Amino acid sequence: MCGFVCLWRCGDEALARRMIDKIAHRGPDAVDVISAGNAPVIMAHCRLSIIGPENGAQPMHQDEDMLVVNGEIYNYTDLRAILGEGRFRTSSDSETILHLHRSDILRWVTRLDGMFSFVLATPERIIAARDPLGIKPLYFARIGDGIALASEIKAFDGIGVDAVEAVPAGSTLDSVTGLQRWFRIPQGAGRAEDGIDEQAVWKELRLVLEEAVRKWMVADVEVGSFLSGGLDSSIIAAIAARQLARRGRRLKTFAVGLKGSADLIAARRVAGHIGSEHFERAFTPEDVAEVLPHVIYHLESADTDLVRSAVPTHFVARLARRHVKAVLTGEGADELFAGYTYHHGYVDRPRELADELTRSLGTMHNINLLRVDRITMAESLEARTPFLDRELVAFAQSIPATLKLRRTDADNPDRTGPTTEKWILRKACDDLLPHDLVWRRKAQFDEGSGSVDALAIALQKMTGADAPLDRAAEGACYKQILCEQYQDPELVLSNAGDWSLGRAIAV
């Protein structure tokens, strides 16, 4: 996991160094700036070494090509075998991108399986790309006739650009052909066909999920797991713990919250059930007030919901980084399996629910994935999202929406019974955890951890208000904090996502 800067036909090494220094938290293991002698390109890279730590330094300069990468290519061993081991000079997964580009394979970017963003420069052009769902960030700006690219918007702050744009998820940016899509999210399925074998579906889902966790644990360093005590993180941790136990190893899990909060209690119970080595931290409103400017600066957003969930993410990332370099998270399960409260309004409209899940998957890059990437990388921690594995996404999208959100008493003729979100996921993993934990109703991370209450107290103290701030005042406070920390705050605000945008509650 890393951060990078690329200047194509613009700037100099001093500018590249200035930009990479602003995102050096993404990679504390090594920082380097290189100019290509045979191409108008300068690349800078800060590295958090996860795979190939001994010889995977970047920027990677081979023959006439130069490469910077952020992320992980999980099928790199298969690609090395296909491309020929003799071509490779390092054990880094990133090097596969160079040789795929040089091969005769059509649409070579589609062969990459993982979470990634990269820029590849040849003497004639640059090609930048981003993974299917935009798990890893990538931004660009025009400088004269050239292009500047970087892993975070803050790299562009104060350098005089007029606008910054994100390379869309599942897209390439080619200096010759421009922006092009290379991946589209499969359309979700609506109503189940009569006679569908539900048991077969959830058994297959379990296998696909187990394979995703196995794949996303590939690393040359220890991988831990966030554990909020909620369904999604508990499932991932339980599967990971089983897989590690087969190798005689024990999973490390991490939880945070206010003292006595529901998340801490539930996480402790899950950790005991799966046998993980568990670490936890109780934070206070005073702790929240102290870290809030740091969180908002790194989040690159003042969206109220994102800030609320970013606060506990900060505390759990800081806790985890004391013990591991990489962690698994449960992000993506709500978008795949209808886990949000507003989804319940769609229970009798499966086609609309399937369309909404597909739509929300396409917005994750600028909302929850932005939060996870920025806040974990601010602590030099790599976060991995197995639920967003490409094969798992494809399979989950093929599952009818009627199996994701359904009435608990589905046979009730008046169809007025309570609804259960993520039903098929719960069935698939019913044996992994205590029954009551598998079937308990969802609580948002910021609610279960108590961070909303802590934020309310912290903001009241910070502003000197006589009463807790209403939502509008809370959002205005976050925006002010962000603007005070950037020379060009509009670059950030114009790119920031809005969690609630387009999420209408169906009635």
XYZ file of C-alpha atoms in Angstrom, residues 173 187 225 270:
4
model
C -6.777 7.676 -18.197
C -26.669 -5.345 -12.794
C -9.058 -7.594 11.251
C -17.157 -12.423 19.013
